[in-house]
Amino acid sequence: MRTAVFRPVNIRPNQVHLRFIVEMDIKHKYEAVIGLEVHAQLATESKLFCGDSVAFGAAPNTHVSPITLGHPGTLPKTNRKAVEYAIKIGLACHCEIERYNYFARKNYFYPDLPKGYQVSQHTTPICKGGYVTIKTEQGQRDILLNRIHMEEDAGKSIHDMDEAYTCVDYNRAGTALVEIVTDPVMHTADEAYQYITELRRLVRWTGICDGNMEEGSLRCDANVSIRLKGETKLGTKVEVKNLNSMRNVKKAIEYEIDRMIGIVEVGGTITQQTRSFDASNDTTFAIRDKEEANDYRYFAEPDLAPFLITDDFIQSVENALPTLPQALMQKFQQQLGLTEYDAAQLCLEKSIADYFEAVIVLTDNYKAAANWINGPVKQYLNAQKLTLEELTLTPGQLAELIKLTDDGKVNFSVASSKLMPLLIQDSTKTALGLATELNLLQVSDNGELAAWVNEVIAKMPDKVAEYKKGKKGLLGLFVGEVKKASKGKADPKVVTALLEQKLNS
Amino acid sequence: MKVDDALIDNLAHLARLEFSADEKAGLRNDLQSMIVFVEKLNELNTEGVKPLQHMSNAVNVFREDEVKGSATRQEALQNAPVADDAFFKVPKVIARQPS
């Protein structure tokens, strides 16, 4: 009697993509209203309700337990770390934390959902309200959040592997997610782009999610509608899915706004739809029209005990929260005197900011530390395709490099192009030791320098004569020649002084 | 509340079940008597009584974040109606794109 009926969805009709070219003055009559729903996979070791690994890329159906597969008689148990992580991102987004939490079942059938229901937080999202501060060309703005709730992920369906069947891999089923939902408060694709960029930085900064959009650890759906400026009622919305990069979030919303204005301008009506983004041509296409209202029959999950979050627990999570990137940027500018640009570059990633903070414990030259990290260190990492975590140059070695250049013992170019790569190869060496060993220390001993200076002056009588007649610009040439004669070891400051003294006497 | 065919059909659809006309008639009667029973319970004044959401008084039953308890793939797949040596297989969910 029991039959499984799978309705075909995701049908993509053959269609011609039309780009709607909307004139700017027409565009200005309208206002877009955008809300984003972001699913972030929590960086736990195990799933939300059982001990299966959540590691990405495992062989299909090897991270599955009877609980994941929804076998009868199994009893799920909530992962404490997942609750802690949900609170962590909630605090980072200034949310109010719900004290009394329980999970609910959201009932529907789909092959990637092994139990026939998804365990989610329907009535009591763990975080309520809150905001994420973004910066656009128009200035700074707080994007209001509606809620952050915990839920379990579904499995993966593979449609093109078998002629007759859809293949299902349940490794991902039951993985802990938080869904972060904004209010419909954004008005441009750029705001949405800045929001997802900042949110990604926050989940990575707090360590609750690796933020990898390509692997699906961070997934974004956009709800978009348009209305005439001044109108307060929301227009018919379209939900765009499959936005697996920050760029795609922006491109999809740009396309969708133009598409909607194009329809309304010729007297058409917007259909409530779910659409998908096609990254090959930056367009969206309909995957389904609004079906009959879904009836999910939510009810409290009887297999999972409710949980109470105490003030003490929230306080302990808050105490462990690192200084957040925007606050840290402020601190770098106000306390260390860095420029906004330098501070922003250092705060792109927590690992970079941490490294900088480790270096400035060992040097007072904050500006030099910032320049080194934002300059040669990043160039080296980019060229070698390494992350900062993989960098073997210790903060102590970098502080020594800064001291060597500050003391005039090595010039910056030798320090960054010769010493740094060698120190990276051998983390037991000190910068001074290596410079000495390789004979790279600048010579500021007057006797030795005077010999090189005399040699150069003797070698170029014509130029010396020109200089004496007033062609003072030649000084640079002499300094360069002395550096050459010294194989780069002559301290240019002392050389310049010596040359001036000799040539002007 | 009156149980009619439309309600039966909707519930059957939500549960992915199919019934013959005879079966539906029987179900309609059974369901109607259940609803009468619950409506009887509803007569009780429960003003001020909190809804009972969980049968147990247990709260905060957590587990630590440790990897353990997975089945082998062979065990996982052994009860599947259709499977190969790696995947569960289900009827096609997505229609093929016309080529």
Coordinates of C-alpha atoms in Angstrom, one line a residue, chain A residues 258-457:
Chain A
D258 CA 17.0 44.2 -13.8
R259 CA 14.8 41.2 -14.8
M260 CA 12.0 42.3 -12.5
I261 CA 12.1 45.9 -13.5
G262 CA 12.1 44.8 -17.1
I263 CA 8.9 42.8 -16.5
V264 CA 7.1 45.5 -14.6
E265 CA 8.1 48.2 -17.1
V266 CA 6.3 46.4 -19.9
G267 CA 3.2 45.9 -17.8
G268 CA 3.9 42.4 -16.7
T269 CA 3.5 40.7 -13.3
I270 CA 6.3 39.1 -11.4
T271 CA 5.6 35.4 -10.5
Q272 CA 6.6 34.1 -7.1
Q273 CA 9.3 31.6 -7.9
T274 CA 12.3 29.7 -6.8
R275 CA 15.1 30.4 -9.3
S276 CA 18.7 29.2 -9.7
F277 CA 21.8 31.0 -10.7
D278 CA 23.7 30.1 -13.8
A279 CA 27.3 31.2 -13.3
S280 CA 28.3 30.5 -16.9
N281 CA 26.3 33.6 -18.1
D282 CA 25.4 35.4 -14.9
T283 CA 21.7 34.9 -15.3
T284 CA 19.0 33.2 -13.2
F285 CA 16.4 30.7 -14.4
A286 CA 13.2 29.4 -12.8
I287 CA 13.4 26.0 -11.1
R288 CA 9.8 26.0 -9.7
D289 CA 6.8 28.2 -9.4
K290 CA 5.3 28.6 -6.0
E291 CA 3.6 25.3 -5.3
E292 CA 0.6 24.8 -3.0
A293 CA 1.5 26.0 0.4
N294 CA 3.8 23.5 2.1
D295 CA 2.4 21.8 5.2
Y296 CA 5.4 20.9 7.3
R297 CA 3.4 20.0 10.4
Y298 CA 6.0 21.1 12.8
F299 CA 6.0 19.7 16.3
A300 CA 8.4 19.4 19.2
E301 CA 11.0 16.7 18.6
P302 CA 10.1 14.1 21.2
D303 CA 13.5 12.2 21.0
L304 CA 15.5 15.3 22.0
A305 CA 15.5 16.8 25.5
P306 CA 15.0 20.6 25.5
F307 CA 18.0 22.6 26.7
L308 CA 18.3 25.6 28.9
I309 CA 21.1 28.0 28.3
T310 CA 22.3 29.7 31.5
D311 CA 23.7 33.2 31.9
D312 CA 27.0 31.6 33.1
F313 CA 27.3 29.6 29.9
I314 CA 26.7 32.6 27.7
Q315 CA 29.2 34.5 29.7
S316 CA 31.8 31.8 29.3
V317 CA 31.3 31.8 25.5
E318 CA 31.5 35.5 25.5
N319 CA 34.7 35.5 27.5
A320 CA 36.3 33.1 24.9
L321 CA 35.2 35.3 22.0
P322 CA 38.2 36.9 20.2
T323 CA 38.3 40.6 19.6
L324 CA 36.1 41.0 16.5
P325 CA 37.6 42.3 13.2
Q326 CA 35.9 45.7 13.2
A327 CA 36.9 46.4 16.8
L328 CA 40.4 45.2 16.1
M329 CA 40.7 47.5 13.1
Q330 CA 39.7 50.4 15.4
K331 CA 42.3 49.4 17.9
F332 CA 45.1 49.1 15.3
Q333 CA 44.3 52.6 14.1
Q334 CA 43.7 54.4 17.4
Q335 CA 46.3 52.7 19.6
L336 CA 49.0 51.8 17.1
G337 CA 48.6 54.7 14.7
L338 CA 48.1 52.5 11.6
T339 CA 46.3 53.8 8.5
E340 CA 42.7 52.5 7.9
Y341 CA 44.1 50.7 4.8
D342 CA 46.8 48.9 6.8
A343 CA 44.5 48.0 9.6
A344 CA 41.9 46.6 7.1
Q345 CA 44.5 44.5 5.3
L346 CA 45.7 43.0 8.6
C347 CA 42.1 42.2 9.7
L348 CA 41.1 40.4 6.5
E349 CA 41.8 37.1 8.2
K350 CA 42.2 36.3 11.9
S351 CA 45.4 34.4 11.3
I352 CA 47.0 37.6 9.8
A353 CA 45.9 39.7 12.7
D354 CA 47.1 37.1 15.2
Y355 CA 50.5 37.0 13.5
F356 CA 50.7 40.8 13.5
E357 CA 49.9 40.9 17.2
A358 CA 52.6 38.3 17.9
V359 CA 55.1 40.4 16.0
I360 CA 54.3 43.7 17.7
V361 CA 55.0 42.1 21.1
L362 CA 58.6 42.0 19.9
T363 CA 59.0 45.3 18.1
D364 CA 57.8 48.8 18.7
N365 CA 57.9 49.6 15.0
Y366 CA 54.2 48.8 14.3
K367 CA 54.2 50.5 10.9
A368 CA 57.1 48.4 9.8
A369 CA 55.5 45.2 11.1
A370 CA 52.3 46.1 9.1
N371 CA 54.3 46.8 6.0
W372 CA 56.3 43.6 6.2
I373 CA 53.1 41.5 6.7
N374 CA 51.0 43.3 4.1
G375 CA 54.0 43.4 1.7
P376 CA 56.7 40.7 1.4
V377 CA 55.1 38.2 3.7
K378 CA 51.8 38.2 1.8
Q379 CA 53.6 38.2 -1.6
Y380 CA 55.6 35.2 -0.5
L381 CA 52.5 33.4 0.7
N382 CA 50.6 34.2 -2.6
A383 CA 53.5 33.1 -4.7
Q384 CA 53.9 29.8 -2.8
K385 CA 50.1 29.4 -2.5
L386 CA 50.4 29.0 1.2
T387 CA 48.2 30.2 4.0
L388 CA 49.6 32.2 6.9
E389 CA 49.1 29.1 9.2
E390 CA 51.7 27.3 7.0
L391 CA 54.3 30.1 7.3
T392 CA 57.4 29.0 9.0
L393 CA 58.9 32.4 9.5
T394 CA 58.4 33.0 13.2
P395 CA 57.2 36.3 14.6
G396 CA 60.6 36.5 16.4
Q397 CA 62.5 36.2 13.1
L398 CA 60.3 38.9 11.5
A399 CA 60.9 41.2 14.5
E400 CA 64.7 40.7 14.1
L401 CA 64.4 41.6 10.4
I402 CA 62.6 44.8 11.4
K403 CA 65.3 45.5 13.9
L404 CA 68.2 44.9 11.4
T405 CA 66.7 47.3 8.9
D406 CA 65.8 49.9 11.6
D407 CA 69.4 49.7 12.9
G408 CA 70.7 50.2 9.3
K409 CA 72.5 46.9 9.4
V410 CA 70.7 45.5 6.4
N411 CA 68.7 47.4 3.9
F412 CA 65.0 46.6 3.3
S413 CA 65.5 45.1 -0.1
V414 CA 68.2 42.7 1.0
A415 CA 66.2 41.8 4.1
S416 CA 63.0 41.0 2.2
S417 CA 64.4 39.5 -0.9
K418 CA 67.4 37.6 0.5
L419 CA 67.2 37.1 4.2
M420 CA 63.4 36.4 4.5
P421 CA 63.3 33.5 2.1
L422 CA 66.3 31.9 3.7
L423 CA 64.9 32.3 7.2
I424 CA 61.6 30.7 6.0
Q425 CA 63.7 27.7 4.9
D426 CA 65.5 27.4 8.3
S427 CA 63.4 28.5 11.3
T428 CA 66.4 27.8 13.6
K429 CA 68.4 30.7 12.1
T430 CA 68.3 34.2 13.4
A431 CA 68.2 37.1 11.0
L432 CA 71.4 38.6 12.4
G433 CA 73.2 35.3 12.4
L434 CA 72.2 34.6 8.8
A435 CA 73.2 38.1 7.6
T436 CA 76.6 37.8 9.2
E437 CA 77.1 34.3 7.8
L438 CA 76.3 35.5 4.3
N439 CA 78.3 38.7 4.6
L440 CA 75.2 40.8 4.0
L441 CA 75.6 43.2 6.9
Q442 CA 75.9 46.8 5.8
V443 CA 79.3 48.3 6.4
S444 CA 79.2 51.6 8.1
D445 CA 82.8 51.5 9.2
N446 CA 84.3 54.7 7.8
G447 CA 87.7 53.2 6.9
E448 CA 86.3 50.5 4.7
L449 CA 83.6 52.8 3.2
A450 CA 86.2 55.5 2.5
A451 CA 88.2 53.1 0.4
W452 CA 85.2 52.3 -1.8
V453 CA 84.3 56.0 -2.0
N454 CA 87.8 56.9 -3.1
E455 CA 87.8 54.1 -5.6
V456 CA 84.6 55.4 -7.2
I457 CA 85.8 59.0 -7.3

